[in-house]
Coordinates of C-alpha atoms (C1' of nucleotides) in Angstrom, one line a residue:
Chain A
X1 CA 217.0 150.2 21.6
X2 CA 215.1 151.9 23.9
X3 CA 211.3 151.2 23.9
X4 CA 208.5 149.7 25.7
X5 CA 209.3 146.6 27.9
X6 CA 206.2 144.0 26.9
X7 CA 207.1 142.2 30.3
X8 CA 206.9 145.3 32.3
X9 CA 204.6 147.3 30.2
X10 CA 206.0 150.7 30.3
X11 CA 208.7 153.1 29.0
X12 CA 212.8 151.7 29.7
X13 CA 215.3 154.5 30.0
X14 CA 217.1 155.5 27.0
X15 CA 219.8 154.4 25.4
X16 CA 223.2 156.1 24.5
X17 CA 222.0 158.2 21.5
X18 CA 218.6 157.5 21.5
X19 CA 217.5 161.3 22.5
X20 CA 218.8 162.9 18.9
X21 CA 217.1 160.2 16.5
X22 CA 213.1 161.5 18.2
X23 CA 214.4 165.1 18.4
X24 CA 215.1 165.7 15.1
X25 CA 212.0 165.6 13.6
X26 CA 210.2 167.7 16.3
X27 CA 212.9 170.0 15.4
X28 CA 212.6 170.2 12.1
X29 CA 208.8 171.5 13.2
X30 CA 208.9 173.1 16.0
X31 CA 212.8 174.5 16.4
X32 CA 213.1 178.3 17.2
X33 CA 215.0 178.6 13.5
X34 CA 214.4 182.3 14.0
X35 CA 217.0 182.9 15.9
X36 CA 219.8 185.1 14.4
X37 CA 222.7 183.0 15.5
X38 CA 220.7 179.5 13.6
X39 CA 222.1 181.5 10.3
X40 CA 225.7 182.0 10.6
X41 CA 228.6 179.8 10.4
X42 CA 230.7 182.9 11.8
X43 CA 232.7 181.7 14.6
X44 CA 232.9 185.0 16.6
X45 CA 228.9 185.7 16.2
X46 CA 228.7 182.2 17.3
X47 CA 230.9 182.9 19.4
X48 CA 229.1 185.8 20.9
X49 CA 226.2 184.7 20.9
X50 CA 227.1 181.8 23.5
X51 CA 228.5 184.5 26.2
X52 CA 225.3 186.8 25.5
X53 CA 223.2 184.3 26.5
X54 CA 225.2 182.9 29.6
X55 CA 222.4 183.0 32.3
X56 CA 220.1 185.3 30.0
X57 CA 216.7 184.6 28.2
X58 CA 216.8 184.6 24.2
X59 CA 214.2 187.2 24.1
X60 CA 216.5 189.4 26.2
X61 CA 219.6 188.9 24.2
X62 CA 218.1 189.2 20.8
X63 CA 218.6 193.6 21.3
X64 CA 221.3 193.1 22.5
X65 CA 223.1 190.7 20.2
X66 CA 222.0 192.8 17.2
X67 CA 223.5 196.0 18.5
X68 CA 226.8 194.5 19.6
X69 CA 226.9 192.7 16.5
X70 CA 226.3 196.4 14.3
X71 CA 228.8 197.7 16.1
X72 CA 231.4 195.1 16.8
X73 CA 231.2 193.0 13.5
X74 CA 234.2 191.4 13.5
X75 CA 237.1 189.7 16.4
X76 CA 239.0 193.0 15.2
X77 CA 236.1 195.3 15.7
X78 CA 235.6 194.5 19.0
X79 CA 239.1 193.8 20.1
X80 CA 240.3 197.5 19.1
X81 CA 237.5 199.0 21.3
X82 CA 237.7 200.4 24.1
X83 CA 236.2 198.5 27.6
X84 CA 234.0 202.1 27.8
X85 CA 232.4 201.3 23.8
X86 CA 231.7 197.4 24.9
X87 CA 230.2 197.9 28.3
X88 CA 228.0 200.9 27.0
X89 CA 226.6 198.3 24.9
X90 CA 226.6 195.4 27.2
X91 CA 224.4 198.2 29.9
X92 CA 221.5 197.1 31.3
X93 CA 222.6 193.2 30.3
X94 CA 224.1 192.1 33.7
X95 CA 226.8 190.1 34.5
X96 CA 229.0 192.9 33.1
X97 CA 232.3 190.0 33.9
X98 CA 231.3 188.8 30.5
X99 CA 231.4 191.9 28.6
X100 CA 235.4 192.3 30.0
X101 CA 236.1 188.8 29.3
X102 CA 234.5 189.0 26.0
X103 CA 236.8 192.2 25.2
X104 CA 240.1 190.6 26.4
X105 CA 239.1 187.1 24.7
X106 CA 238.5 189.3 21.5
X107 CA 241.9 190.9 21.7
X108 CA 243.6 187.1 22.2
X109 CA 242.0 185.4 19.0
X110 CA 243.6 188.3 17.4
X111 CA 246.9 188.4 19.1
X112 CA 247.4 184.6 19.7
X113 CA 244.8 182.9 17.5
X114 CA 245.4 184.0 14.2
X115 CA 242.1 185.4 14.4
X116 CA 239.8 182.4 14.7
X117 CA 237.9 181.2 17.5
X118 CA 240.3 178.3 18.3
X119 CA 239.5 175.0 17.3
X120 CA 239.5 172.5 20.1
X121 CA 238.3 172.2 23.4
X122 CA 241.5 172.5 25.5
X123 CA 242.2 176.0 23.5
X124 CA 239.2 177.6 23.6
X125 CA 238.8 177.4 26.9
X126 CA 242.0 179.0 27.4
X127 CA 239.9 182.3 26.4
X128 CA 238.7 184.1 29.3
X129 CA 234.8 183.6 29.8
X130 CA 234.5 180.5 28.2
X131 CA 234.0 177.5 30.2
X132 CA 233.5 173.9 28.8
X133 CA 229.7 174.0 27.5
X134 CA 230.3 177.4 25.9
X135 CA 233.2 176.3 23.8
X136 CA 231.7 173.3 22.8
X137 CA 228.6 175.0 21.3
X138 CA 230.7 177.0 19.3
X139 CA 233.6 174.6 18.1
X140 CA 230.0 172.4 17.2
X141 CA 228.3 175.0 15.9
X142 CA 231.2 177.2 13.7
X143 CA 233.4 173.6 13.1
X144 CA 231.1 171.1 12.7
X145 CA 232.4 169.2 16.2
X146 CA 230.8 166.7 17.8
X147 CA 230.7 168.5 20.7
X148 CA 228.6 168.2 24.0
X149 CA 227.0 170.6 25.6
X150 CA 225.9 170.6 28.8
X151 CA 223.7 174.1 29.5
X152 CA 220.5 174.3 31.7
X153 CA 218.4 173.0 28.6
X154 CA 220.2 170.0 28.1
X155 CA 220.7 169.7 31.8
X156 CA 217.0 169.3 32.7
X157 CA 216.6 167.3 29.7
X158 CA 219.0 164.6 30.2
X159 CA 218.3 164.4 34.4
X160 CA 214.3 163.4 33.5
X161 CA 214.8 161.2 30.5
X162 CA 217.6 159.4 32.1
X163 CA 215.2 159.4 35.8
X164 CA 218.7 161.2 37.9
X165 CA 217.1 162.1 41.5
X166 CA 218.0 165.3 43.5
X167 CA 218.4 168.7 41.9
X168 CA 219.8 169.2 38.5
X169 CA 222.0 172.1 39.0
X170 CA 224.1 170.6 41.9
X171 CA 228.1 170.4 40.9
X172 CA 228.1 166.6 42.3
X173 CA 225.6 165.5 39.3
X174 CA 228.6 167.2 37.0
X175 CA 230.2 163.9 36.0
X176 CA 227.1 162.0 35.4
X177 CA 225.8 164.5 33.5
X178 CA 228.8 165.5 30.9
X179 CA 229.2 161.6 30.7
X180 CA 225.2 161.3 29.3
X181 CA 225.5 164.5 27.3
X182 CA 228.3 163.1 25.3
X183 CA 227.0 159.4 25.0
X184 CA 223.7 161.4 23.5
X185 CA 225.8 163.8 21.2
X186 CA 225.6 162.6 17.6
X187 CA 228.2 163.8 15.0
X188 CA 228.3 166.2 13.8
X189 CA 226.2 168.1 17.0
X190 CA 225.8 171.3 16.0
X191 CA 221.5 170.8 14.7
X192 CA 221.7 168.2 18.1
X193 CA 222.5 171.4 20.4
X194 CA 220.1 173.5 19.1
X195 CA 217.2 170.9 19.3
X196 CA 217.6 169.7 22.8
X197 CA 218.1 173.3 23.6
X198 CA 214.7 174.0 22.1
X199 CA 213.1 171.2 23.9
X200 CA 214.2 172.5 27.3
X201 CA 212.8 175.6 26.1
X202 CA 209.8 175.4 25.1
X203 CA 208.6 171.3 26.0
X204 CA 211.1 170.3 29.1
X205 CA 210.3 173.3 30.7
X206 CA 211.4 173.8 34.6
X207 CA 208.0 174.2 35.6
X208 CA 204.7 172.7 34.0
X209 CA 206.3 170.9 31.5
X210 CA 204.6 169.9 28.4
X211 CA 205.3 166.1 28.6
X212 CA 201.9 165.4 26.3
X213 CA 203.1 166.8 23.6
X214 CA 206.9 165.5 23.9
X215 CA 208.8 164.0 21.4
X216 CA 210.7 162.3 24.5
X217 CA 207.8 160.8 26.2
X218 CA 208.1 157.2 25.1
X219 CA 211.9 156.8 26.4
X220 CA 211.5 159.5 29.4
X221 CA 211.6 158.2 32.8
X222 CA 210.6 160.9 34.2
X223 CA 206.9 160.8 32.2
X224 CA 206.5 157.0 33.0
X225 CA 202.9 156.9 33.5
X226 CA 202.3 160.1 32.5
X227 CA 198.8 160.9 31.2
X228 CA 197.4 163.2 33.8
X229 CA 199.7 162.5 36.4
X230 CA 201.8 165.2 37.8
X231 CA 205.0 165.6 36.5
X232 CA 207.8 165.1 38.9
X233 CA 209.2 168.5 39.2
X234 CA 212.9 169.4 39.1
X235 CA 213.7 170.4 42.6
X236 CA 214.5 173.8 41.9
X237 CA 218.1 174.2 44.4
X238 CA 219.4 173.8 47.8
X239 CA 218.0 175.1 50.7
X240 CA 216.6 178.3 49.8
X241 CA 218.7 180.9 51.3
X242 CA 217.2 184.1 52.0
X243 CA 218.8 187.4 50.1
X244 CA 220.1 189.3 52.4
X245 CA 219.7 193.4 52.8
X246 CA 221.8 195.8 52.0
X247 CA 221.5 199.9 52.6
X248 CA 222.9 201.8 50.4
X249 CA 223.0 205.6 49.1
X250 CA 223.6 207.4 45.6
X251 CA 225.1 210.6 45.3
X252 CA 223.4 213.0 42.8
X253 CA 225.7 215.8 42.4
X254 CA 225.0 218.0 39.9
X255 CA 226.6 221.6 38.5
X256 CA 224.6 224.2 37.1
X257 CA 225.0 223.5 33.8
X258 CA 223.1 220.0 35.0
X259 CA 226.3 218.0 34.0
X260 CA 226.4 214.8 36.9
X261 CA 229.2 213.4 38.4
X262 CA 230.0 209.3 37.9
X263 CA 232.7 207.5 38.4
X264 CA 233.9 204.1 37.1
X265 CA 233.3 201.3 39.7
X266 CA 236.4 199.0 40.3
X267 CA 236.6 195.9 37.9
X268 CA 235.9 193.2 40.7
X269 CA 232.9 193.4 42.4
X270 CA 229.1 194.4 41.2
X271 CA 228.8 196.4 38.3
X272 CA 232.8 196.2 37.6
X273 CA 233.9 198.6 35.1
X274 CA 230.7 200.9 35.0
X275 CA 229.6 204.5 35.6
X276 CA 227.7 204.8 38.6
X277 CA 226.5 207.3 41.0
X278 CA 229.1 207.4 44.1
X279 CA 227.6 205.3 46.7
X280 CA 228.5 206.7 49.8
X281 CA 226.8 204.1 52.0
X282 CA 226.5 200.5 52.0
X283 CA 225.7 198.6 54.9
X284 CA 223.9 195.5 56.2
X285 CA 221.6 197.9 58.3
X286 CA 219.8 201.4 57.9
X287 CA 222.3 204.7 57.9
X288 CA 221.7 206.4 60.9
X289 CA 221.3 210.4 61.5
X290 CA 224.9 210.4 62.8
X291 CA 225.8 208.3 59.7
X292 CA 224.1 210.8 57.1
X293 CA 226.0 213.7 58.9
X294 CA 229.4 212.1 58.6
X295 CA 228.8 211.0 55.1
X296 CA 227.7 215.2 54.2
X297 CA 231.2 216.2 55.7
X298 CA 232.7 213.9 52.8
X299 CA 230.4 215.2 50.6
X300 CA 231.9 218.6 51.4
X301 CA 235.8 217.5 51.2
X302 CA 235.5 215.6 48.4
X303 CA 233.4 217.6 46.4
X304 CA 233.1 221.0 47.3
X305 CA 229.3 220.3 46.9
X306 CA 226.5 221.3 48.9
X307 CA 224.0 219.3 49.9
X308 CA 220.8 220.6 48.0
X309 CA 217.8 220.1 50.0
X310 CA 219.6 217.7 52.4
X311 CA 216.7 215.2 51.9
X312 CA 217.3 211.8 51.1
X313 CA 214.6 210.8 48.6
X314 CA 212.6 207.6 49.4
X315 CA 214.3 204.3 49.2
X316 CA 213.9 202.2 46.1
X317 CA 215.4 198.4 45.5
X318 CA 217.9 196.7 43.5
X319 CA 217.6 192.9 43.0
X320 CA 220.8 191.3 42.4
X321 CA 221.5 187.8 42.5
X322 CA 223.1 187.5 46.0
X323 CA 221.9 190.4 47.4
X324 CA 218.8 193.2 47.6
X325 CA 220.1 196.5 48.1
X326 CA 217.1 199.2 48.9
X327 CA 218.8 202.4 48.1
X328 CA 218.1 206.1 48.8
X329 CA 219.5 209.6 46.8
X330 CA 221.1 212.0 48.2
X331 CA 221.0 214.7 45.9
X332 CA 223.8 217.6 46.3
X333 CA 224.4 220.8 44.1
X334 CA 227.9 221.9 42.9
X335 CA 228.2 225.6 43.0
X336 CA 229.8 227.1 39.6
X337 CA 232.5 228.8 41.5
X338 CA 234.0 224.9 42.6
X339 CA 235.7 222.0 41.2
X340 CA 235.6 218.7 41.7
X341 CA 239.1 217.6 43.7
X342 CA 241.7 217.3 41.1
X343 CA 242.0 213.6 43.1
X344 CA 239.1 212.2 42.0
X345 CA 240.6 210.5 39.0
X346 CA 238.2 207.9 38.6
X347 CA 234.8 209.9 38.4
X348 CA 234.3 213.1 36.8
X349 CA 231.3 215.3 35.7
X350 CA 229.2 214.2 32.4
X351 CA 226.2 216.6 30.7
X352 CA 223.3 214.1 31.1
X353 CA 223.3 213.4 27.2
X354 CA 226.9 211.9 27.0
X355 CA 225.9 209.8 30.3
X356 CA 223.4 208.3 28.4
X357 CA 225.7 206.6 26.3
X358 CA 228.1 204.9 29.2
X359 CA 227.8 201.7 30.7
X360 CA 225.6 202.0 33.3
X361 CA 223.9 200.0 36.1
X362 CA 220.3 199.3 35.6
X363 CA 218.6 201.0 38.2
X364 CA 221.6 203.8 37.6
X365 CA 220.0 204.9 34.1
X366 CA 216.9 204.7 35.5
X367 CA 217.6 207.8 37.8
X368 CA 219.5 209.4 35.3
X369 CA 216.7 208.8 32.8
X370 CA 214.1 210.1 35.6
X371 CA 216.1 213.7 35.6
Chain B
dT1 C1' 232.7 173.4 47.3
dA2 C1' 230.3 177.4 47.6
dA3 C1' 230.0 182.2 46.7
dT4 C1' 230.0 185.7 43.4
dC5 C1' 228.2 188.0 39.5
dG6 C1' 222.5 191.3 36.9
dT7 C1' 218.3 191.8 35.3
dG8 C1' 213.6 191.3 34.1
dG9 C1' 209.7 188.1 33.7
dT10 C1' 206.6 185.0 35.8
dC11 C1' 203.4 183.0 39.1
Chain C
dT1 C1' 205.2 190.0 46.9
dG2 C1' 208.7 186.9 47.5
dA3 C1' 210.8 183.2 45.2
dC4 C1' 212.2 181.1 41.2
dC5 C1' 214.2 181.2 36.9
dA6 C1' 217.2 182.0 32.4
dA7 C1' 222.2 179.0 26.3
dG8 C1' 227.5 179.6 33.1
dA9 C1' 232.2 181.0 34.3
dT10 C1' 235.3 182.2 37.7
dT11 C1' 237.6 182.2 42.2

DNA sequence: TAATCGTGGTC
DNA sequence: TGACCAAGATT
């Protein structure tokens, strides 16, 4: 067992499976048992619940979990959609690879799983968008599996109570880590999950954590010593990288009836799948006069639009993971008498009410919203 | 392996 | 204000 050596006088590392028997009860007080997902057995809200909240806060997800789920009851519900229904709902969520991978792993359980989340490890992560920790949580939490997980929570968790050096998120602690997460997985896992997620959460936390008051404390190596000594911090990543700059400029064209014109981005790529403004500039550096004049005779071929003031309105930024873009608006007017170019299959004009309802980018329905 | 893929909150 | 961070998966 894992406890206090009397020769050395201070905290051992734990043992295999010594992590769930001091959870529980700090669980049983302090677990977020709120949560919407803590009260269902249903494998595709469990499901879905696990790819909402893929690199996303709970408080974020909660809106949007309760919507889709209105909506999209059911694996049938959502796999007789259409992409245009799910991403409308996934809009302003990000990482809008989920939402497509959720819609065509939705249409699989149906077509190839008898419509049930499948039931091992090897199977589910057949389905697109589920990688190893994901299925776990669900075949644990909808099946009663002992199943690991191994999400940022338990990740943080498990590198300070087991004292692992370097940074917690590299892809060389990988094997070290599943290997710990499934020696400390009782069975079933399903109330295990939840609590060490919890702990992360709101005790383990990245920064500042709240070692005084953790359940952990007497088998963590990483609060050896602790009272009032600094906790050693998870290094946060590499070498920071900066984020590099991007230029880029919207199109505003609008008829006189103050319908706008969109168009459906590619599938790969940022913001794959939704309705966005045509961007008819993106570059590493700064459009230049000559640039903006090249970029109005498009304007004109493809649109049969006229430029409206021919100001480009002040730039604004877009965060995105890899990249800041600081974008500008070029607004343009679309006389009554002209059409848009019967070859513009992918975009076409929406009154500003129905575009409120597409999948948008974030800063996209901001402008839109700012009309 | 490292890059890609969003967004909003926090300090 | 810039950097970090959040229930990762995919290529």
């Amino acid at each position: 067992m894992a406890g206090t050596d009397p020769a050395l006088g201070r905290a051992m590392p734990a043992d295999s499976g010594s992590i769930a028997v001091r959870l529980f009860p700090w669980y049983t007080r302090n677990g977020r048992h709120h949560l919407p997902w803590r009260h269902t057995d249903d494998d595709y809200a469990l499901w879905l619940a696990e790819i909402m909240l893929q690199q996303t806060r709970v408080e974020t997800a909660l809106d949007y979990y309760r919507r889709f789920l209105e909506k999209f009851p059911a694996w049938k519900n959502l796999a007789s959609a259409s992409l245009d229904e799910v991403l409308a709902l996934w809009s302003g969520l990000g990482y809008y690879a989920r939402a497509r991978n959720a819609h065509m792993a939705s249409k699989l359980v149906i077509t190839d799983w008898n419509g049930l989340f499948p039931d091992t490890l090897e199977s589910a992560m057949l389905l697109p968008g589920v990688g190893r920790s994901t299925a776990a949580a669900v075949l644990a939490s909808a099946y009663g599996q002992s199943q690991a997980i191994l999400d940022a929570n338990a990740r943080r968790v498990l590198f300070r109570v087991h004292g692992l050096q370097g940074n917690p998120r590299a892809p060389a602690q990988e094997k070290t880590l599943w290997r710990l997460a499934e020696q400390e997985t009782p069975n079933p896992a399903h109330d295990y999950n939840q609590a060490i997620q919890d702990l992360g959460a709101l005790v383990c936390l990245s920064r500042r954590p709240k070692c005084t008051v953790c359940p952990l404390m007497g088998i963590c190596r990483g609060s050896q010593g602790t009272a009032g000594k600094i906790f050693p911090q998870v290094s946060s990543g590499p070498e920071k990288q900066r984020r590099p700059k991007r230029y880029g400029i919207f199109l505003l064209v609008m008829d006189g009836k103050g319908k706008v014109f969109l168009e459906r981005r590619p599938e790969q790529g940022v913001w794959g799948g939704l309705w966005c403004l045509p961007m008819i500039y993106e570059e590493a550096i700064l459009p230049t006069p000559e640039d903006l004049a090249e970029r109005a005779d498009l304007i004109a071929q493809r649109f049969g639009a006229v430029l409206g003031a021919g100001e480009i309105l002040s730039f604004r930024q877009h965060v995105f993971s890899h990249f800041i873009l600081e974008f500008a608006i070029l607004p343009a007017f679309l006389p009554a008498e002209l059409q848009v170019s019967d070859h513009l299959s992918h975009g076409r004009l929406w009154a500003l009410g129905e575009a409120r309802d597409l999948g948008l980018p974030s800063p996209i329905r901001r402008i839109l919203e700012g009309l």
